[in-house]
mmCIF file with all atom_site columns, C-alpha atoms in Angstrom:
data_model
loop_
_atom_site.group_PDB
_atom_site.id
_atom_site.type_symbol
_atom_site.label_atom_id
_atom_site.label_alt_id
_atom_site.label_comp_id
_atom_site.label_asym_id
_atom_site.label_entity_id
_atom_site.label_seq_id
_atom_site.pdbx_PDB_ins_code
_atom_site.Cartn_x
_atom_site.Cartn_y
_atom_site.Cartn_z
_atom_site.occupancy
_atom_site.B_iso_or_equiv
_atom_site.pdbx_formal_charge
_atom_site.auth_seq_id
_atom_site.auth_comp_id
_atom_site.auth_asym_id
_atom_site.auth_atom_id
_atom_site.pdbx_PDB_model_num
ATOM 1   C CA . UNK A 1 1   ? 51.387 -53.623 14.116 1.00 81.00 ? 988  UNK A CA 1
ATOM 2   C CA . UNK A 1 2   ? 48.114 -52.066 14.865 1.00 91.00 ? 989  UNK A CA 1
ATOM 3   C CA . UNK A 1 3   ? 46.173 -52.735 18.066 1.00 96.00 ? 990  UNK A CA 1
ATOM 4   C CA . UNK A 1 4   ? 42.605 -53.662 17.190 1.00 95.00 ? 991  UNK A CA 1
ATOM 5   C CA . UNK A 1 5   ? 41.851 -55.834 20.203 1.00 96.00 ? 992  UNK A CA 1
ATOM 6   C CA . UNK A 1 6   ? 38.027 -56.490 20.550 1.00 96.00 ? 993  UNK A CA 1
ATOM 7   C CA . UNK A 1 7   ? 37.430 -54.344 17.433 1.00 97.00 ? 994  UNK A CA 1
ATOM 8   C CA . UNK A 1 8   ? 34.089 -54.636 15.705 1.00 98.00 ? 995  UNK A CA 1
ATOM 9   C CA . UNK A 1 9   ? 34.963 -55.082 12.093 1.00 97.00 ? 996  UNK A CA 1
ATOM 10  C CA . UNK A 1 10  ? 31.945 -57.134 11.100 1.00 98.00 ? 997  UNK A CA 1
ATOM 11  C CA . UNK A 1 11  ? 31.035 -56.935 7.361  1.00 98.00 ? 998  UNK A CA 1
ATOM 12  C CA . UNK A 1 12  ? 34.115 -54.757 6.646  1.00 98.00 ? 999  UNK A CA 1
ATOM 13  C CA . UNK A 1 13  ? 35.883 -54.992 3.422  1.00 98.00 ? 1000 UNK A CA 1
ATOM 14  C CA . UNK A 1 14  ? 39.588 -55.405 4.111  1.00 98.00 ? 1001 UNK A CA 1
ATOM 15  C CA . UNK A 1 15  ? 40.677 -56.969 0.837  1.00 98.00 ? 1002 UNK A CA 1
ATOM 16  C CA . UNK A 1 16  ? 44.490 -56.689 0.441  1.00 98.00 ? 1003 UNK A CA 1
ATOM 17  C CA . UNK A 1 17  ? 44.955 -55.008 3.799  1.00 98.00 ? 1004 UNK A CA 1
ATOM 18  C CA . UNK A 1 18  ? 48.336 -55.180 5.478  1.00 98.00 ? 1005 UNK A CA 1
ATOM 19  C CA . UNK A 1 19  ? 47.584 -56.327 8.957  1.00 98.00 ? 1006 UNK A CA 1
ATOM 20  C CA . UNK A 1 20  ? 50.815 -58.120 9.636  1.00 98.00 ? 1007 UNK A CA 1
ATOM 21  C CA . UNK A 1 21  ? 51.728 -58.112 13.323 1.00 98.00 ? 1008 UNK A CA 1
ATOM 22  C CA . UNK A 1 22  ? 48.326 -56.532 14.202 1.00 98.00 ? 1009 UNK A CA 1
ATOM 23  C CA . UNK A 1 23  ? 46.627 -57.470 17.491 1.00 98.00 ? 1010 UNK A CA 1
ATOM 24  C CA . UNK A 1 24  ? 43.131 -58.542 16.602 1.00 98.00 ? 1011 UNK A CA 1
ATOM 25  C CA . UNK A 1 25  ? 42.676 -60.631 19.778 1.00 98.00 ? 1012 UNK A CA 1
ATOM 26  C CA . UNK A 1 26  ? 38.862 -61.107 20.317 1.00 98.00 ? 1013 UNK A CA 1
ATOM 27  C CA . UNK A 1 27  ? 37.969 -59.021 17.296 1.00 98.00 ? 1014 UNK A CA 1
ATOM 28  C CA . UNK A 1 28  ? 34.523 -59.412 15.584 1.00 98.00 ? 1015 UNK A CA 1
ATOM 29  C CA . UNK A 1 29  ? 35.383 -60.240 11.979 1.00 98.00 ? 1016 UNK A CA 1
ATOM 30  C CA . UNK A 1 30  ? 32.217 -62.024 11.062 1.00 98.00 ? 1017 UNK A CA 1
ATOM 31  C CA . UNK A 1 31  ? 31.383 -61.819 7.392  1.00 98.00 ? 1018 UNK A CA 1
ATOM 32  C CA . UNK A 1 32  ? 34.498 -59.687 6.773  1.00 98.00 ? 1019 UNK A CA 1
ATOM 33  C CA . UNK A 1 33  ? 36.235 -59.875 3.428  1.00 98.00 ? 1020 UNK A CA 1
ATOM 34  C CA . UNK A 1 34  ? 40.024 -60.339 4.007  1.00 97.00 ? 1021 UNK A CA 1
ATOM 35  C CA . UNK A 1 35  ? 40.798 -61.611 0.549  1.00 97.00 ? 1022 UNK A CA 1
ATOM 36  C CA . UNK A 1 36  ? 44.508 -61.402 -0.223 1.00 97.00 ? 1023 UNK A CA 1
ATOM 37  C CA . UNK A 1 37  ? 45.059 -59.631 3.123  1.00 98.00 ? 1024 UNK A CA 1
ATOM 38  C CA . UNK A 1 38  ? 48.463 -59.909 4.868  1.00 98.00 ? 1025 UNK A CA 1
ATOM 39  C CA . UNK A 1 39  ? 47.825 -61.240 8.426  1.00 97.00 ? 1026 UNK A CA 1
ATOM 40  C CA . UNK A 1 40  ? 51.271 -62.693 8.858  1.00 96.00 ? 1027 UNK A CA 1
ATOM 41  C CA . UNK A 1 41  ? 52.253 -62.874 12.570 1.00 97.00 ? 1028 UNK A CA 1
ATOM 42  C CA . UNK A 1 42  ? 48.901 -61.325 13.553 1.00 97.00 ? 1029 UNK A CA 1
ATOM 43  C CA . UNK A 1 43  ? 47.378 -62.189 16.858 1.00 98.00 ? 1030 UNK A CA 1
ATOM 44  C CA . UNK A 1 44  ? 43.730 -63.423 16.144 1.00 97.00 ? 1031 UNK A CA 1
ATOM 45  C CA . UNK A 1 45  ? 43.333 -65.401 19.323 1.00 96.00 ? 1032 UNK A CA 1
ATOM 46  C CA . UNK A 1 46  ? 39.763 -65.784 20.148 1.00 96.00 ? 1033 UNK A CA 1
ATOM 47  C CA . UNK A 1 47  ? 38.607 -63.762 17.124 1.00 98.00 ? 1034 UNK A CA 1
ATOM 48  C CA . UNK A 1 48  ? 35.265 -64.455 15.486 1.00 98.00 ? 1035 UNK A CA 1
ATOM 49  C CA . UNK A 1 49  ? 35.894 -65.103 11.785 1.00 97.00 ? 1036 UNK A CA 1
ATOM 50  C CA . UNK A 1 50  ? 32.587 -66.889 11.050 1.00 96.00 ? 1037 UNK A CA 1
ATOM 51  C CA . UNK A 1 51  ? 31.773 -66.702 7.329  1.00 95.00 ? 1038 UNK A CA 1
ATOM 52  C CA . UNK A 1 52  ? 34.842 -64.419 6.699  1.00 96.00 ? 1039 UNK A CA 1
ATOM 53  C CA . UNK A 1 53  ? 36.507 -64.489 3.250  1.00 96.00 ? 1040 UNK A CA 1
ATOM 54  C CA . UNK A 1 54  ? 40.125 -65.440 3.738  1.00 95.00 ? 1041 UNK A CA 1
ATOM 55  C CA . UNK A 1 55  ? 40.739 -66.367 0.154  1.00 93.00 ? 1042 UNK A CA 1
ATOM 56  C CA . UNK A 1 56  ? 44.533 -66.233 -0.513 1.00 93.00 ? 1043 UNK A CA 1
ATOM 57  C CA . UNK A 1 57  ? 45.107 -64.469 2.806  1.00 95.00 ? 1044 UNK A CA 1
ATOM 58  C CA . UNK A 1 58  ? 48.592 -64.782 4.303  1.00 95.00 ? 1045 UNK A CA 1
ATOM 59  C CA . UNK A 1 59  ? 48.237 -66.162 7.841  1.00 94.00 ? 1046 UNK A CA 1
ATOM 60  C CA . UNK A 1 60  ? 51.918 -67.227 8.100  1.00 92.00 ? 1047 UNK A CA 1
ATOM 61  C CA . UNK A 1 61  ? 52.837 -67.363 11.779 1.00 93.00 ? 1048 UNK A CA 1
ATOM 62  C CA . UNK A 1 62  ? 49.485 -66.043 12.921 1.00 94.00 ? 1049 UNK A CA 1
ATOM 63  C CA . UNK A 1 63  ? 47.959 -67.026 16.216 1.00 94.00 ? 1050 UNK A CA 1
ATOM 64  C CA . UNK A 1 64  ? 44.338 -68.331 15.640 1.00 92.00 ? 1051 UNK A CA 1
ATOM 65  C CA . UNK A 1 65  ? 44.138 -70.129 18.962 1.00 90.00 ? 1052 UNK A CA 1
ATOM 66  C CA . UNK A 1 66  ? 40.527 -70.582 19.970 1.00 92.00 ? 1053 UNK A CA 1
ATOM 67  C CA . UNK A 1 67  ? 39.404 -68.527 16.940 1.00 94.00 ? 1054 UNK A CA 1
ATOM 68  C CA . UNK A 1 68  ? 36.004 -69.283 15.359 1.00 94.00 ? 1055 UNK A CA 1
ATOM 69  C CA . UNK A 1 69  ? 36.453 -69.944 11.624 1.00 93.00 ? 1056 UNK A CA 1
ATOM 70  C CA . UNK A 1 70  ? 33.149 -71.779 11.030 1.00 91.00 ? 1057 UNK A CA 1
ATOM 71  C CA . UNK A 1 71  ? 32.031 -71.371 7.505  1.00 91.00 ? 1058 UNK A CA 1
ATOM 72  C CA . UNK A 1 72  ? 34.990 -69.192 6.493  1.00 92.00 ? 1059 UNK A CA 1
ATOM 73  C CA . UNK A 1 73  ? 36.354 -69.309 2.976  1.00 91.00 ? 1060 UNK A CA 1
ATOM 74  C CA . UNK A 1 74  ? 40.052 -70.185 3.228  1.00 90.00 ? 1061 UNK A CA 1
ATOM 75  C CA . UNK A 1 75  ? 40.689 -71.159 -0.401 1.00 87.00 ? 1062 UNK A CA 1
ATOM 76  C CA . UNK A 1 76  ? 44.511 -70.932 -1.043 1.00 88.00 ? 1063 UNK A CA 1
ATOM 77  C CA . UNK A 1 77  ? 45.064 -69.242 2.288  1.00 90.00 ? 1064 UNK A CA 1
ATOM 78  C CA . UNK A 1 78  ? 48.559 -69.676 3.743  1.00 90.00 ? 1065 UNK A CA 1
ATOM 79  C CA . UNK A 1 79  ? 48.767 -71.222 7.244  1.00 87.00 ? 1066 UNK A CA 1
ATOM 80  C CA . UNK A 1 80  ? 52.549 -71.838 7.412  1.00 88.00 ? 1067 UNK A CA 1
ATOM 81  C CA . UNK A 1 81  ? 53.621 -72.109 11.167 1.00 87.00 ? 1068 UNK A CA 1
ATOM 82  C CA . UNK A 1 82  ? 50.125 -70.885 12.169 1.00 87.00 ? 1069 UNK A CA 1
ATOM 83  C CA . UNK A 1 83  ? 48.708 -71.740 15.615 1.00 85.00 ? 1070 UNK A CA 1
ATOM 84  C CA . UNK A 1 84  ? 45.200 -73.112 15.058 1.00 84.00 ? 1071 UNK A CA 1
ATOM 85  C CA . UNK A 1 85  ? 45.104 -74.786 18.630 1.00 84.00 ? 1072 UNK A CA 1
ATOM 86  C CA . UNK A 1 86  ? 41.443 -75.150 19.716 1.00 84.00 ? 1073 UNK A CA 1
ATOM 87  C CA . UNK A 1 87  ? 40.179 -73.236 16.741 1.00 87.00 ? 1074 UNK A CA 1
ATOM 88  C CA . UNK A 1 88  ? 36.654 -74.028 15.537 1.00 88.00 ? 1075 UNK A CA 1
ATOM 89  C CA . UNK A 1 89  ? 36.653 -74.977 11.844 1.00 83.00 ? 1076 UNK A CA 1
ATOM 90  C CA . UNK A 1 90  ? 33.268 -76.769 11.326 1.00 80.00 ? 1077 UNK A CA 1
ATOM 91  C CA . UNK A 1 91  ? 32.248 -76.412 7.696  1.00 76.00 ? 1078 UNK A CA 1
ATOM 92  C CA . UNK A 1 92  ? 35.757 -75.120 6.665  1.00 81.00 ? 1079 UNK A CA 1
ATOM 93  C CA . UNK A 1 93  ? 37.377 -76.879 3.702  1.00 72.00 ? 1080 UNK A CA 1
ATOM 94  C CA . UNK A 1 94  ? 41.188 -76.852 4.520  1.00 70.00 ? 1081 UNK A CA 1
ATOM 95  C CA . UNK A 1 95  ? 42.059 -79.137 1.587  1.00 64.00 ? 1082 UNK A CA 1
ATOM 96  C CA . UNK A 1 96  ? 43.128 -76.296 -0.733 1.00 68.00 ? 1083 UNK A CA 1
ATOM 97  C CA . UNK A 1 97  ? 45.152 -74.319 1.817  1.00 77.00 ? 1084 UNK A CA 1
ATOM 98  C CA . UNK A 1 98  ? 48.849 -74.086 2.377  1.00 73.00 ? 1085 UNK A CA 1
ATOM 99  C CA . UNK A 1 99  ? 49.458 -75.360 5.884  1.00 69.00 ? 1086 UNK A CA 1
ATOM 100 C CA . UNK A 1 100 ? 53.042 -76.658 6.243  1.00 66.00 ? 1087 UNK A CA 1
ATOM 101 C CA . UNK A 1 101 ? 54.089 -76.830 9.953  1.00 67.00 ? 1088 UNK A CA 1
ATOM 102 C CA . UNK A 1 102 ? 50.668 -75.416 11.075 1.00 67.00 ? 1089 UNK A CA 1
ATOM 103 C CA . UNK A 1 103 ? 49.794 -76.291 14.611 1.00 61.00 ? 1090 UNK A CA 1
ATOM 104 C CA . UNK A 1 104 ? 46.482 -78.133 14.186 1.00 59.00 ? 1091 UNK A CA 1
ATOM 105 C CA . UNK A 1 105 ? 46.500 -79.654 17.655 1.00 53.00 ? 1092 UNK A CA 1
ATOM 106 C CA . UNK A 1 106 ? 43.024 -80.153 19.070 1.00 51.00 ? 1093 UNK A CA 1
ATOM 107 C CA . UNK A 1 107 ? 41.110 -78.281 16.515 1.00 54.00 ? 1094 UNK A CA 1
ATOM 108 C CA . UNK A 1 108 ? 37.310 -78.281 17.333 1.00 50.00 ? 1095 UNK A CA 1
ATOM 109 C CA . UNK A 1 109 ? 35.215 -79.335 14.407 1.00 48.00 ? 1096 UNK A CA 1
ATOM 110 C CA . UNK A 1 110 ? 32.053 -80.328 16.227 1.00 47.00 ? 1097 UNK A CA 1
ATOM 111 C CA . UNK A 1 111 ? 28.944 -78.081 16.528 1.00 45.00 ? 1098 UNK A CA 1
ATOM 112 C CA . UNK A 1 112 ? 28.185 -76.164 19.751 1.00 43.00 ? 1099 UNK A CA 1
#
């Protein structure tokens, strides 16, 4: 996959992008549209995804440890076997996501 560590992709339109296995550790993805994007097995550890559009994105097996997802749109996103350990999800509605076997241990949902 692509190496996009610490990349500034703020406000980018990446709808339908194939970023499977990409290394996006620490990337700035605020307000980025990733609708229908394939992020399977991607490393998004510590990424800033505030207000990102992840509608129907495939995050199967992705690492979102310590990622900031506050305010992100995750409608029908796939979180199968996804590591969300210590992710910040304040204001994120995960009810309509697919999250079988997702690691939701110690998710932060309190404000800073």
